[in-house]
XYZ file of C-alpha atoms in Angstrom:
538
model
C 22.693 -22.220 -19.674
C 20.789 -25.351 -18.393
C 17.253 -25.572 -18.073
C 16.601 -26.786 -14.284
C 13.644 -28.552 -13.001
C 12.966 -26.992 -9.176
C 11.110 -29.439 -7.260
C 9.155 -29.119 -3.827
C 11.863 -29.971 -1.471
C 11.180 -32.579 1.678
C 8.305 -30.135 3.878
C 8.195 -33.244 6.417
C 5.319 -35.348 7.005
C 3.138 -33.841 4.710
C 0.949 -35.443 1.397
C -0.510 -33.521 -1.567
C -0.514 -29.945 0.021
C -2.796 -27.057 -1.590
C -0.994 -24.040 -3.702
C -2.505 -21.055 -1.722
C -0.303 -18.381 -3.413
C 2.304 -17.858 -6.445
C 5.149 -15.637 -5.669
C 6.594 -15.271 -8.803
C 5.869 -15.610 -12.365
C 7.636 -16.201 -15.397
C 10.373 -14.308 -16.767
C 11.357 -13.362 -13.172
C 15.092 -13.831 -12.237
C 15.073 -15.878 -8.905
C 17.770 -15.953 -6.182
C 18.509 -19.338 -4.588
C 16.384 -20.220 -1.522
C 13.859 -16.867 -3.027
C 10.255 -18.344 -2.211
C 8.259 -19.557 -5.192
C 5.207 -20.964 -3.765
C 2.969 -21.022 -0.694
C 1.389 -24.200 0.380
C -1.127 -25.089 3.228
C -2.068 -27.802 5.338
C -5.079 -27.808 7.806
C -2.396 -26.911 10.346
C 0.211 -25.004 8.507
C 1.422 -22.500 5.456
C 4.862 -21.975 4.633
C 7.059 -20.960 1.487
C 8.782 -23.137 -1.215
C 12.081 -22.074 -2.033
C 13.945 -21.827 -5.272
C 17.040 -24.962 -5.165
C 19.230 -22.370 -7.688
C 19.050 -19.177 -8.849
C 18.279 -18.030 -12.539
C 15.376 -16.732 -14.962
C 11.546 -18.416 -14.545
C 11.059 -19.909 -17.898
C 7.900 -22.177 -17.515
C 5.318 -22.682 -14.175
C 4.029 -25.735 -13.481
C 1.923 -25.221 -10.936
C -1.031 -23.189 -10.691
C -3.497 -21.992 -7.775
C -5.428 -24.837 -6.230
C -2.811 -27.675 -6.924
C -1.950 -30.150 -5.122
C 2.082 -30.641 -4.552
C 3.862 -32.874 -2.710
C 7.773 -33.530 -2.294
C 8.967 -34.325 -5.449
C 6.343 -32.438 -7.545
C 8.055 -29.990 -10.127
C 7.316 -26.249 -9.272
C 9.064 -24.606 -11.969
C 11.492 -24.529 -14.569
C 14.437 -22.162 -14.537
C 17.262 -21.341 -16.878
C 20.162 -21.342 -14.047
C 22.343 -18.673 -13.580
C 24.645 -20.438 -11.013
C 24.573 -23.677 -9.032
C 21.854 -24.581 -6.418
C 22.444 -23.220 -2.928
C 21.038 -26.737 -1.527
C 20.399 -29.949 -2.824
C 17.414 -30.327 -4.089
C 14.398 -32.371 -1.867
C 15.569 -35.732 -3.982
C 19.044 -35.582 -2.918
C 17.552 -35.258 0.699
C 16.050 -38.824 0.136
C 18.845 -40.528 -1.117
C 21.760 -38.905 -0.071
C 20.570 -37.931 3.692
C 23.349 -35.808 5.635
C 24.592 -36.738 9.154
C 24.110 -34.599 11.580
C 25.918 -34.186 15.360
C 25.167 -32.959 18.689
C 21.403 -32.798 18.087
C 18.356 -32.645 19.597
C 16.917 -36.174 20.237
C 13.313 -36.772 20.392
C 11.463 -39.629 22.524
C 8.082 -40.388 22.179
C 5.570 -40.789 25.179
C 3.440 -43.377 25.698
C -0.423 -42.494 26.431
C -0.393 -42.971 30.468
C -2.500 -42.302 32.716
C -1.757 -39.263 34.627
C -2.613 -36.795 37.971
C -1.060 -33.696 39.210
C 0.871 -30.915 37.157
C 2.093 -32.002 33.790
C 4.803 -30.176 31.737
C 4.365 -29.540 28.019
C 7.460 -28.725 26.353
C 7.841 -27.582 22.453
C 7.872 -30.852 20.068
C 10.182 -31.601 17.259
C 9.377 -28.144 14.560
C 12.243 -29.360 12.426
C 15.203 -27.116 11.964
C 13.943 -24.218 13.284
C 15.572 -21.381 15.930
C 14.352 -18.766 17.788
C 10.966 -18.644 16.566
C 8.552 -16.004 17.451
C 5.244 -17.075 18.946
C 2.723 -14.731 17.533
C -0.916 -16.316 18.522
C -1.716 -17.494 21.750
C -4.590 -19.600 21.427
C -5.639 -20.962 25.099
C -5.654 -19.051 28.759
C -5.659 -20.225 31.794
C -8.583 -21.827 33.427
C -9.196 -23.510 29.849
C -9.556 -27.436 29.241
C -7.266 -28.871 27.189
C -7.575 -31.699 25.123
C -4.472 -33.806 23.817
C -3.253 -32.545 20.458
C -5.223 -29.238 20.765
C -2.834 -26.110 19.431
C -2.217 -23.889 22.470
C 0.095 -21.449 20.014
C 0.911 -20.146 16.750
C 5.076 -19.206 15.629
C 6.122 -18.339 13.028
C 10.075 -18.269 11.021
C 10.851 -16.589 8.318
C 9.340 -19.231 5.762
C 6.364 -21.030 7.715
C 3.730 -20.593 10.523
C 2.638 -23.421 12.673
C 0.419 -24.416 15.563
C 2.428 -26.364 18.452
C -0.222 -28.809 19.664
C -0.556 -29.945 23.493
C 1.329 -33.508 24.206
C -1.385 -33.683 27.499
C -4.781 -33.315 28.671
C -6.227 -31.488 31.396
C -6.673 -27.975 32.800
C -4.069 -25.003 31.896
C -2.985 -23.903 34.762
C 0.185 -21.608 33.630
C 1.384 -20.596 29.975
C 4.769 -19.923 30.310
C 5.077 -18.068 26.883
C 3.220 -15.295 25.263
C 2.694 -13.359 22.266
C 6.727 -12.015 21.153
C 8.413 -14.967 22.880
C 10.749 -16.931 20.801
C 10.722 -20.750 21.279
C 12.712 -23.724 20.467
C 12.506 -27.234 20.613
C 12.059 -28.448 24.150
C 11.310 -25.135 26.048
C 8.793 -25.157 28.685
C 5.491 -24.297 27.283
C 2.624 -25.421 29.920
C 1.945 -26.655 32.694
C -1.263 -28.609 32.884
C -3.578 -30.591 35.972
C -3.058 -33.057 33.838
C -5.663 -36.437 32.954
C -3.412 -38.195 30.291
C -0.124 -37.566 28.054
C -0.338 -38.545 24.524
C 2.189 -40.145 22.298
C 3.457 -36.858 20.781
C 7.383 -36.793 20.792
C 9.135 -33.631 23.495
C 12.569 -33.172 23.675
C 14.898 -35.292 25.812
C 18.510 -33.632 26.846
C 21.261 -33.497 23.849
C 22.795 -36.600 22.659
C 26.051 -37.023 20.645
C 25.139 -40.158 18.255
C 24.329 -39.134 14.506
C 20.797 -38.300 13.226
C 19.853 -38.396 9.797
C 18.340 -35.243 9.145
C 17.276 -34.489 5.385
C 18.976 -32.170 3.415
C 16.255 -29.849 2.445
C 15.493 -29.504 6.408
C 17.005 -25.924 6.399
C 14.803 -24.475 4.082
C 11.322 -25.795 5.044
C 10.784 -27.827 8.101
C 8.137 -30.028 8.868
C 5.465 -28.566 11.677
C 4.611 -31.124 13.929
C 0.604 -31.193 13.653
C -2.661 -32.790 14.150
C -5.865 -32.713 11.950
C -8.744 -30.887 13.869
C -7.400 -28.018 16.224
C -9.233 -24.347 15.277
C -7.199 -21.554 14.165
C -9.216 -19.082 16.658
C -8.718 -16.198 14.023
C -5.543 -16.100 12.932
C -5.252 -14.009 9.618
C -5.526 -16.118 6.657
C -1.600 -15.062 5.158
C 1.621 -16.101 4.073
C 4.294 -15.778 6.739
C 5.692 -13.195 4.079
C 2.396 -11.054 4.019
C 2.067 -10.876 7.501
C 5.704 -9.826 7.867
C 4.810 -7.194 5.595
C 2.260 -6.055 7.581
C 3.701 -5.603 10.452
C 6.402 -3.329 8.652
C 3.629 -1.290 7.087
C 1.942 -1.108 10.622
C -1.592 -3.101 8.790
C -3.381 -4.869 11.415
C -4.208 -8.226 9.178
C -7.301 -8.719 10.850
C -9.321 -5.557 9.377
C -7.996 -6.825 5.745
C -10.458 -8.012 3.141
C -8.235 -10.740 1.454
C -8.883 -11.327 -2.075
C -6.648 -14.564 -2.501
C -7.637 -18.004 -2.623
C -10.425 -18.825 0.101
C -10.374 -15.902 1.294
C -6.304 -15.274 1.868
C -4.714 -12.298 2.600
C -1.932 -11.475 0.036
C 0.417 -8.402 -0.726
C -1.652 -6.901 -2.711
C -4.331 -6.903 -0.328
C -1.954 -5.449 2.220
C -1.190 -2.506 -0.161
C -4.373 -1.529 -1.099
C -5.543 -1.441 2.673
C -2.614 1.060 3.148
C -3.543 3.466 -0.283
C -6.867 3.221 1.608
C -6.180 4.399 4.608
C -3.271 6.897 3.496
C -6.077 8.100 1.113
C -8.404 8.824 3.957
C -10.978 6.224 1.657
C -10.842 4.285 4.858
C -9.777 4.182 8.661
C -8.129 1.524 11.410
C -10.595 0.419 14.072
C -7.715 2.281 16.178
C -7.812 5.683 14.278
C -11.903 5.571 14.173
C -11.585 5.385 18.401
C -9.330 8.265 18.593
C -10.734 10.505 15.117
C -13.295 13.270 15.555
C -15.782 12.765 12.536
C -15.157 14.733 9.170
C -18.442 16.900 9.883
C -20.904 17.632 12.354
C -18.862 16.037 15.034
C -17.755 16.900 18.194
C -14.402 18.841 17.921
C -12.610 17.518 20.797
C -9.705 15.656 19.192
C -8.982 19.722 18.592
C -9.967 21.151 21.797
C -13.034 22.786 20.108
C -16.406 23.188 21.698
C -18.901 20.777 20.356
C -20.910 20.808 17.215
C -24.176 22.614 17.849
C -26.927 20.264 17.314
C -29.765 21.438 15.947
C -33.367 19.799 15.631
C -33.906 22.027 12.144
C -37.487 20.352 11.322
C -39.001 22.359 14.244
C -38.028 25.507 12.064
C -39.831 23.963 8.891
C -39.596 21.570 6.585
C -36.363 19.888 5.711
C -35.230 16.742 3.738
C -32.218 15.069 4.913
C -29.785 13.242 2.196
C -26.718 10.832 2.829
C -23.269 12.471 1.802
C -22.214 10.271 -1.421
C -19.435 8.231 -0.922
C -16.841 10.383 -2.239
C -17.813 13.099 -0.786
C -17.412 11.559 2.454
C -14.104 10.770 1.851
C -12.514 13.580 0.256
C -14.312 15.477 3.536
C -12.115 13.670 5.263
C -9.062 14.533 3.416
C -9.630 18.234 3.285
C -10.648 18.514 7.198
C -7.087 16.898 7.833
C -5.222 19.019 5.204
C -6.697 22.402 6.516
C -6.071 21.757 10.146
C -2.844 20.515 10.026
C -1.319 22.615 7.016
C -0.266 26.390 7.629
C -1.481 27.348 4.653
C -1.098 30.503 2.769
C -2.360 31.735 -0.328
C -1.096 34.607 -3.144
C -3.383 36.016 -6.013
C -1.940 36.790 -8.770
C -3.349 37.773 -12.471
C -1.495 36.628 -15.833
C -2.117 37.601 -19.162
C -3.195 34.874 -21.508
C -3.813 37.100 -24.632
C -1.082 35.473 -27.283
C -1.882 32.082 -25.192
C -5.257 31.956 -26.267
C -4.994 33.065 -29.552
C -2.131 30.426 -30.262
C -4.295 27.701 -28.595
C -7.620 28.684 -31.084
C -5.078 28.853 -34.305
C -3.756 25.372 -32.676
C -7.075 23.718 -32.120
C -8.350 25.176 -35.953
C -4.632 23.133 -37.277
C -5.513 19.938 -35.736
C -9.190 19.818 -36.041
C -8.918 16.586 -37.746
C -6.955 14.548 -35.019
C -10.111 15.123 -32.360
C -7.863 16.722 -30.016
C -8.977 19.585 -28.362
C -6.202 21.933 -26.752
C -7.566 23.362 -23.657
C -5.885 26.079 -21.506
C -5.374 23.807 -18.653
C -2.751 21.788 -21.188
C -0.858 24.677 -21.349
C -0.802 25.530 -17.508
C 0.008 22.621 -16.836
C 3.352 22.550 -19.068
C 3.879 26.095 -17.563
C 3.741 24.813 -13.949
C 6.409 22.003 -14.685
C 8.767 24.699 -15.862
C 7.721 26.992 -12.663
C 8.483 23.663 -10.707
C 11.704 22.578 -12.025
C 13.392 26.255 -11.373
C 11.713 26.391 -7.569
C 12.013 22.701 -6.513
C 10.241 23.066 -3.057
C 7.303 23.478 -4.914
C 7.085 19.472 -6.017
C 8.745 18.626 -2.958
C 6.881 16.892 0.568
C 7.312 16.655 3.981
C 8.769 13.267 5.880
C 9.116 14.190 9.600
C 11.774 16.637 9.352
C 13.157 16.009 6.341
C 12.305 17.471 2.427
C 11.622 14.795 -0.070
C 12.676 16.645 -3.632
C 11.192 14.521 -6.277
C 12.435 14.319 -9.875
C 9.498 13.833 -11.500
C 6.890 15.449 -12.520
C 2.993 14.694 -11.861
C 0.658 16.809 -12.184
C -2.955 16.607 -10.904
C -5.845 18.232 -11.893
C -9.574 18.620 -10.480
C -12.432 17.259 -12.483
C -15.977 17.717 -11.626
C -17.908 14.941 -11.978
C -22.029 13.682 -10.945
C -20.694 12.163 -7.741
C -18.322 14.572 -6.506
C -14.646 16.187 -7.214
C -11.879 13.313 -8.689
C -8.093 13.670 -8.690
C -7.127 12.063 -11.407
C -3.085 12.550 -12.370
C -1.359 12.812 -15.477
C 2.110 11.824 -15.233
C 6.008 12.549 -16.237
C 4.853 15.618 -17.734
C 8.299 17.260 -18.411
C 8.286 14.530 -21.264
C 4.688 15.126 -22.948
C 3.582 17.681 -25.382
C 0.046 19.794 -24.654
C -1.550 17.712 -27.336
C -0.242 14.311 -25.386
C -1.442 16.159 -22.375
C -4.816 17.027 -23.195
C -5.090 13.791 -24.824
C -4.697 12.352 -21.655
C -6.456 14.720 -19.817
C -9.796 14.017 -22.129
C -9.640 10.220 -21.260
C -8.862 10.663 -17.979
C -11.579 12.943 -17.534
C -14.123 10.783 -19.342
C -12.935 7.921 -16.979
C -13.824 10.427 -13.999
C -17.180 10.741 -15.114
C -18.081 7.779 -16.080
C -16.788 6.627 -12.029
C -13.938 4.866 -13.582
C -10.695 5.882 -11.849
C -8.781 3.305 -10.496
C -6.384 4.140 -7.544
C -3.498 4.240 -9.818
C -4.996 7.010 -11.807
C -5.358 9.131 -8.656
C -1.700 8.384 -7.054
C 1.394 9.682 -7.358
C 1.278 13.547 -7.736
C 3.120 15.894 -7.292
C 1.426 19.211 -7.425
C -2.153 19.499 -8.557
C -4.349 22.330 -10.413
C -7.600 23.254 -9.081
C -9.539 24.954 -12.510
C -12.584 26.629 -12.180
C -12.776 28.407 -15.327
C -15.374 26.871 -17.201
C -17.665 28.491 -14.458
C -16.679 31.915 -12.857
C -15.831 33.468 -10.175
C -12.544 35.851 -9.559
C -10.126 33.995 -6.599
C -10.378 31.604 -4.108
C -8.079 29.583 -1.725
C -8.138 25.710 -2.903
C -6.984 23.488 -0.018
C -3.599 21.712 -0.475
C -3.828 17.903 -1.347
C -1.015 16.343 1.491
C 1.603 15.229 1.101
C 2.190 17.670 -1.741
C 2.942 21.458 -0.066
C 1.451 23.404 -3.035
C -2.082 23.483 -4.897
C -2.625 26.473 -8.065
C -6.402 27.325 -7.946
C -7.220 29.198 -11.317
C -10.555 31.001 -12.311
C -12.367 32.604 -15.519
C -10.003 34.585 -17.791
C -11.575 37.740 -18.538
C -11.209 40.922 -20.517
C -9.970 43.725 -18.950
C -7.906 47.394 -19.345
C -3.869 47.444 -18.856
C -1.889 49.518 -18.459
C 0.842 49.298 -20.892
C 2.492 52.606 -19.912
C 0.910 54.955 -22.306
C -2.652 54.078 -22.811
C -5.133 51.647 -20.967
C -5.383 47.835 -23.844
C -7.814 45.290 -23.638
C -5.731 42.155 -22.111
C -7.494 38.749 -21.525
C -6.487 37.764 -17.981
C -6.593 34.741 -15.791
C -6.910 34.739 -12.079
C -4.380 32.499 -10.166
C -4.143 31.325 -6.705
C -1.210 29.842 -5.570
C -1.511 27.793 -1.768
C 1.057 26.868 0.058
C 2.650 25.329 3.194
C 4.558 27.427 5.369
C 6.467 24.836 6.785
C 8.500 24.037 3.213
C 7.503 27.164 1.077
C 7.947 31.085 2.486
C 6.144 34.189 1.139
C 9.324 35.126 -0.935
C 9.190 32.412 -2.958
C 5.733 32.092 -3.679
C 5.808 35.240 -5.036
C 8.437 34.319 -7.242
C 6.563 31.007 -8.324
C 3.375 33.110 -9.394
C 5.657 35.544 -11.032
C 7.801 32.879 -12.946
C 4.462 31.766 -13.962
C 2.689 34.364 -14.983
C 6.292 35.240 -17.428
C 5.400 31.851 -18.808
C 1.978 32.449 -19.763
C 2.053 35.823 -20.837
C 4.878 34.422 -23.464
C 5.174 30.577 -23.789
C 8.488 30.889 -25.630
C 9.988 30.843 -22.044
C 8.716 27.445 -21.783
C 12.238 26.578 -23.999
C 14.900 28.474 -21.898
């Protein structure tokens, strides 16, 4: 296949415009009109598209540039032929077009009384959605000041005013969709500038580039604020607004400042995560602790003034703390949570995990029991599927894989970190894994990825004590296995009381998804498992 040269096609009246974001990168396989780029003026951003459709083999552009029509973007291996002519053809080959629009200019002329400003020339753009309104009535407006924001699909521009004076009505607002010569203002006006508006339709030919339909030219002038509109790609912001992520309480990493995708998706982990809140959920949210209870038709939090009882010392909740208090406030109001104890015996377990650790003393790898429960859980998982399973309105999501999470205590607090697909890892892979992961923990560095994803999670408190307890269910997942200090103690076995080294499990789970029936067969399943590991095959 040819190697093809995509260039920036004709984006109007514009000259050496900044690279503000890459889209893609190489090896990618790009669809025709796919955006590539996104460039910015002082008055506009909007997206390059791809002329054909193939695999990225070479970028020639980088953050920071400075393109221009003409200037080579990228170089793909084509798969097909172009979907348009490319931003060259546009200048040498321009295509006729009928029943258009015409545009006439308007002198500067002096001017009194109302004054109607109508939507300029945007290129060849329909139905676009006005999403800032910058101006209000009572304001003074000076010629070529933006009075809105709209966006398409591929760009975002400010529509300027053709007049001076004082805004007396704004006949559009935030949702409208505009074209070219819709009423827009009306103005007390002083003077009307030589901006062009739209006069009625005309029938004579227009040349009209060919690249038009893929990136228009904005009409614009140099100077006019932005009043606060979020620094993104037309593309980001869409994607905001699908996620629900109001742009303007986004940090955006980008160039200067600018929001991009990833930004947008790491604000949602965030706030999914409980690691941080929306303006709008802080206004409606009790607080985590020590607030006052009314979001659940409590009383209020007694409030205490404890130094007058004797001497205290008062200490900031650490950061993690305060978030995971968050998280577990949520998850034990809104989960109907149950919980079974159950005891398993671990007697041939732990001796086959000492002889195992002894064999592979050399490789560093320590087996712990946790490996092992953890390989038992996937089996107890994939025969009662609820179990890795969440909630979604009123539907059951059954996953197919198999993440497990486990709790590790750490100087600043309890981390989550996840170790996944693993129906497909061995215990020594897994406690491998586990021994970085918990070294990363402790040394505070967990990156979201390492704490996303899971589907069940194991709460271990043996290397300190204690009998049962009830660990709190980590939403969305419906389930949570709690397990405590094995410990030596008489059985039963039907003729004489043995010595049998037991574990202590607690199963929690939600009563929406998982009933008392099967739970008990879970810890039951489970305990089989342990007790002999050879089940672990079947």
């Amino acid at each position: 296949m040819a190697l093809i040269e995509v260039q920036v096609p004709d984006i109007g009246d514009f000259d050496e415009v900044a690279v503000i974001e890459l889209l893609v990168k190489v090896g990618d396989t790009v669809k025709a009109e796919q955006s590539l780029i996104t460039v910015e003026s002082d008055k506009a951003s909007m997206e390059i598209p791809s002329s054909t459709a193939g695999v990225i083999k070479e970028l020639r552009v980088k953050l920071g540039d400075k393109v221009k029509q003409g200037s080579i973007v990228l170089v793909v291996e084509a798969a097909g032929a172009a979907a348009f002519p490319a931003a060259t053809a546009a200048v040498s080959a321009p295509a006729p077009a009928t029943n258009v629009v015409a545009v006439a200019p308007v002198a500067l002329t002096a001017a009194s009384g109302p004054l109607q400003v109508f939507v300029p020339d945007i290129g060849d753009f329909k139905d676009v959605v006005v999403i800032e309104v910058m101006v209000k009535s009572g304001d003074t407006i000076k010629v070529e000041q933006s009075l809105i924001t709209v966006e398409s699909d591929k760009a975002s521009m400010e529509i300027p005013s053709s007049a001076a004076g004082v805004l007396k009505e704004l006949k559009v607002k935030v949702g409208d969709k505009v074209n070219i010569g819709d009423l827009l203002a009306v103005l007390e006006g002083v003077a009307v500038a030589a901006l062009p508006v739209a006069s009625a339709p005309v029938t004579a030919p227009t040349p009209v580039p060919a690249a038009a339909a893929v990136v228009a030219a904005p009409v614009h002038a140099p100077g006019g604020p932005t009043l606060g509109l979020p620094h993104a790609s037309p593309s980001v912001r869409k994607f905001a607004r699908e996620l629900g992520v109001p742009l303007e309480e986004v940090k955006g990493n980008g160039l200067k400042g600018r929001i991009t995708a990833d930004d947008v998706q790491a604000f949602t982990k965030a706030v999914m995560s409980g690691a941080t809140q929306t303006k709008a959920q802080a206004a409606k949210a009790p607080a985590a602790s020590g607030g006052e209870g009314a979001g659940l038709g409590l009383i209020p939090w007694p409030k205490v003034d404890f130094a007058k009882f004797g001497p205290i010392e008062r200490k900031e909740m650490g950061r993690i703390k305060k978030i995971s208090g968050a998280n577990l406030l949520r998850n034990a109001v809104m989960i109907p949570a149950v919980t079974n104890h159950d005891d398993a015996d671990i007697t041939d377990l732990e001796a086959f995990r000492v002889s195992t650790n002894k064999e592979n003393e050399k490789s560093g790898v320590k087996v712990t029991m946790l490996a092992f429960l953890i390989k038992a859980c996937v089996a107890a998982l994939k025969k009662y599927p609820e179990f890795n399973s969440s909630l979604d309105g009123d539907a059951v999501v059954y996953k197919n894989y198999w993440h497990i999470a486990f709790a590790a205590d750490t100087p600043n607090g309890l981390m989550v970190p996840v170790i996944r697909d693993c129906d497909q890892k061995g215990v020594l892979q897994i406690s491998q894994e586990m021994g970085e992961l918990a070294k990363k923990a402790r040394e505070g560095k967990l990156g979201p990825a390492d704490m996303s994803g899971a589907t069940f999670t194991i709460s271990s408190l043996g290397g300190i004590g204690g009998k049962y307890f009830t660990p709190i269910i980590n939403a969305p997942e419906v389930a949570i296995l709690g397990v405590c200090k094995s410990s030596m103690e008489p059985v039963w076995d039907g003729k004489q009381f043995v010595p049998r080294l037991m574990l202590p499990l607690s199963l929690t789970w939600d009563h929406r998804v998982i009933d008392g029936a099967a739970a008990a067969r879970f810890n039951a399943f489970l305990g089989q498992i342990l007790s002999d590991f050879r089940r672990v095959l079947l």
